[in-house]
Amino acid sequence: MTPVPVPVPGDRSREARALALAMSLLAAAAAGMVFHVYGAADGLEPVDVLRSGLIFLSTWWLAWGAALALLGLTARRIARQPGTAPIRGRTVVLVPVCNEDAQVTFARIAAMDASLATTGEAARIDFAVLSDTRDEAMAAAERHWFARLLADRAGWGRMFYRRRARPAGRKAGNVEDFVASAGAAWDYAVILDADSLMEGATIVEMIRRMEADPGLGLLQTLPRTVRARSLFGRAMQFAAGFHSPVFARGLVALQGRTGPFWGHNAIVRLDAFAASCGLPELPGKPPFGGPILSHDYVEAALLARAGWAVRLDTDLHGSYEEAPENIVDHARRDRRWCQGNLQHIRLLAAPGLRGWSRFVFFQGIFAYVAPMFWLAFIAASIAALHGAEVPDYFPQDNWPIPVFPVDQTPKAVGLALGVFGLLVLPKLAIALQAVATGRARAFGGAGAALRATLAELALSTVIAPVLLAFQCRSVLQVVVGHDGGWPPNNRGDGGLTLAEAWAAGRWISGWGLAGIVATQALAPGLTPWLLPVTLPMLAAPLVIRATSRPARPGVFPVPEDAALPPVLALHDAQLAAWDAPEAAVA
Amino acid sequence: MTALPPTDRAFGTDPADPAPLPVAPRAMPKQVLVAPAGRRWQGLRAWLLRRLPGLRRAG
């Protein structure tokens, strides 16, 4: 089928892209220039040029994020009227699983099915569990709980299960295998993760939007993080609920017809997906060759290459996911994403891609390379100060009055404040807008939302150096050719013992200590400046342990605390029913 | 598609699957993502020619 392009009404994405790029490049250029003047005050050295370049690149990345927030804060809100027309096409909800807790996962399917039943459209929507589980005991549990699901939801003929004999190509291969063997039975597929939950009304509305726009190949929702319990998880959940919608609206302003795909909580048009998204294995061995890990970005780019629109609709609510509960699980998932995004270096020049798709790949790569620039900047600064000459206060012979060098401290402080502002101001601006518009009421009220914003900023400041260490290690592992594979996600309460935290973070402590000792020995003037980085690194095991502990009630409030979404309540009820003694016997 | 009778669903990867998927293949051709070096240059040249009319006149 050939896509039927439907123009996006009032599409200003080209102007928005130019504005965001210009703003971020200007901020980066200003930071680079200020630092150049500061560094060259005692004579221009090659290391000063290097440091100015690193500041330019690092600031650009921060400024790009700030520009997204600014666009999101100022963009016109798009709120489409929910449709009422009966849906015509057939849809399958795909649940790929791999060594997951079958009872919890299949209870989610039961909850979504029950939610769909209230819409009157359930007859045209089926479910398919696509299992790549290797563990035989877990596979047996899947069969057991799937049988329960079929019985409880009368799912024969509309709920399917298949387990692949050979799990080639990981999740993308799993979905591809489904499309190749059974995809012609449906018009649309809602692609989920094992921890995804969606309200039935949201699924139906997504189908209606696909049917209203025959040129739309993929529609992505912005999932809200739910069920977090640890301090780390609650902070991430608050940020995802409070800040992410604004950043996402900024992204929408830039997307045009080339929006994102995040791999789950999205709907695809199956004939478009089948015709455009067959992923080849990249030549060579992993990490840069082999199966494409971050397949979702590539699939979005391929749909756009074939002329299909890919869209993120931020006004679609009722879409949920869970997230890692501690830094170690977050870093494990991030390791996979890092390898997948760096693999996109191979695809930057892929034939026929839209320019924006290439830029999205570039952004994904840059997100992981940017921490390396900060690290390189710190190292170069220590080297520069170590090699700095002592100022000559009497440069002219026989001149009794000392000549003091021009104090450059205000420039350095100004630059540091500017960089800090790029990090902090977007979140503060989002909080103030939420208070002004009343959105903060759902987050416990204005006071609670502001307190949570400040607490999240403080926690992020402590966690950031630890995450930076994990990210840098991931990048270096990929660069030296180490394949991280596809480790399964840990789900559960995420609490870590001190021994587990020590095992995961002691190498970061070592680097933090080495950083303090090296700075004190080579450039003692820098030691206090670097303490915000080196101290959290030194205390990494404690940070990891403390943030994995359960959060106090009311910390980082989200709307779901006050009113549990219906599909989550259905999930709880289903789990309670299956946990009852007679269910265990069955 | 309406609910399929069991006979049409009796095809799965694993005979132990409790409710196998229907047999309804849809072709999913592999896409070209890494072009050979020669084709890459041809693509770049075509892109430049489209955008730089002066280059077209020159070449």
Tab-separated table of C-alpha atoms in Angstrom, chain A residues 90 126 128 143 146 156-157 159-165 176 179-186 271 273-280 282 292 302 305 350-351, chain B residues 1-6 9 11-36 39-40 43 47 51:
chain	number	residue	atom	x	y	z
A	90	ARG	CA	-8.987	-5.251	13.121
A	126	ASP	CA	-7.351	-9.224	19.876
A	128	ALA	CA	-1.148	-11.906	21.125
A	143	ARG	CA	1.348	-21.586	29.631
A	146	PHE	CA	-2.232	-17.987	29.807
A	156	TRP	CA	-10.530	-18.364	22.783
A	157	GLY	CA	-10.170	-17.112	19.197
A	159	MET	CA	-6.173	-14.206	22.589
A	160	PHE	CA	-3.137	-15.949	21.168
A	161	TYR	CA	0.150	-17.217	22.491
A	162	ARG	CA	3.209	-18.389	20.668
A	163	ARG	CA	6.701	-19.142	21.863
A	164	ARG	CA	9.492	-18.920	19.324
A	165	ALA	CA	11.708	-21.902	18.857
A	176	GLU	CA	8.919	-9.298	12.756
A	179	VAL	CA	4.165	-9.985	11.166
A	180	ALA	CA	5.685	-12.478	8.723
A	181	SER	CA	3.653	-15.424	10.011
A	182	ALA	CA	0.353	-13.913	11.177
A	183	GLY	CA	0.397	-10.160	10.452
A	184	ALA	CA	-2.080	-10.306	7.543
A	185	ALA	CA	-4.868	-11.189	9.960
A	186	TRP	CA	-4.943	-7.646	11.360
A	271	ASP	CA	0.883	-3.122	6.000
A	273	PHE	CA	5.191	-1.596	8.982
A	274	ALA	CA	5.606	-4.847	7.051
A	275	ALA	CA	6.539	-3.130	3.811
A	276	SER	CA	8.980	-0.642	5.389
A	277	CYS	CA	10.463	-2.011	8.596
A	278	GLY	CA	12.127	-5.354	7.855
A	279	LEU	CA	15.421	-4.826	9.675
A	280	PRO	CA	18.562	-6.413	8.264
A	282	LEU	CA	24.249	-5.038	10.128
A	292	ILE	CA	19.898	-3.621	15.442
A	302	LEU	CA	12.125	3.671	7.761
A	305	ARG	CA	11.539	7.083	4.380
A	350	ALA	CA	21.666	5.052	5.284
A	351	PRO	CA	20.227	5.710	1.824
B	1	MET	CA	-10.891	-11.254	10.625
B	2	THR	CA	-13.409	-12.965	12.805
B	3	ALA	CA	-12.513	-15.336	15.604
B	4	LEU	CA	-10.782	-18.247	13.915
B	5	PRO	CA	-11.933	-21.805	14.460
B	6	PRO	CA	-9.427	-24.083	16.190
B	9	ARG	CA	-5.226	-21.870	14.495
B	11	PHE	CA	-0.202	-23.948	13.566
B	12	GLY	CA	2.338	-22.673	16.029
B	13	THR	CA	6.039	-22.636	16.618
B	14	ASP	CA	5.683	-24.894	19.604
B	15	PRO	CA	3.009	-27.623	19.666
B	16	ALA	CA	2.604	-26.924	23.377
B	17	ASP	CA	1.412	-23.351	22.749
B	18	PRO	CA	-2.022	-23.066	24.343
B	19	ALA	CA	-3.540	-20.795	21.658
B	20	PRO	CA	-1.312	-20.509	18.593
B	21	LEU	CA	-1.412	-17.568	16.225
B	22	PRO	CA	-3.446	-17.781	13.013
B	23	VAL	CA	-1.604	-18.552	9.799
B	24	ALA	CA	-1.717	-15.258	7.916
B	25	PRO	CA	1.711	-14.420	6.490
B	26	ARG	CA	2.572	-10.905	5.478
B	27	ALA	CA	5.771	-10.247	3.520
B	28	MET	CA	8.316	-8.200	5.448
B	29	PRO	CA	11.221	-7.532	3.089
B	30	LYS	CA	14.597	-6.606	4.555
B	31	GLN	CA	15.410	-2.944	4.062
B	32	VAL	CA	18.668	-1.542	2.740
B	33	LEU	CA	20.357	0.406	5.521
B	34	VAL	CA	24.027	0.197	4.681
B	35	ALA	CA	24.626	0.981	1.020
B	36	PRO	CA	27.858	-0.137	-0.676
B	39	ARG	CA	26.178	3.666	-4.120
B	40	ARG	CA	26.710	5.907	-1.120
B	43	GLY	CA	23.456	9.032	-3.497
B	47	TRP	CA	21.548	14.851	-3.408
B	51	ARG	CA	20.225	21.127	-4.218
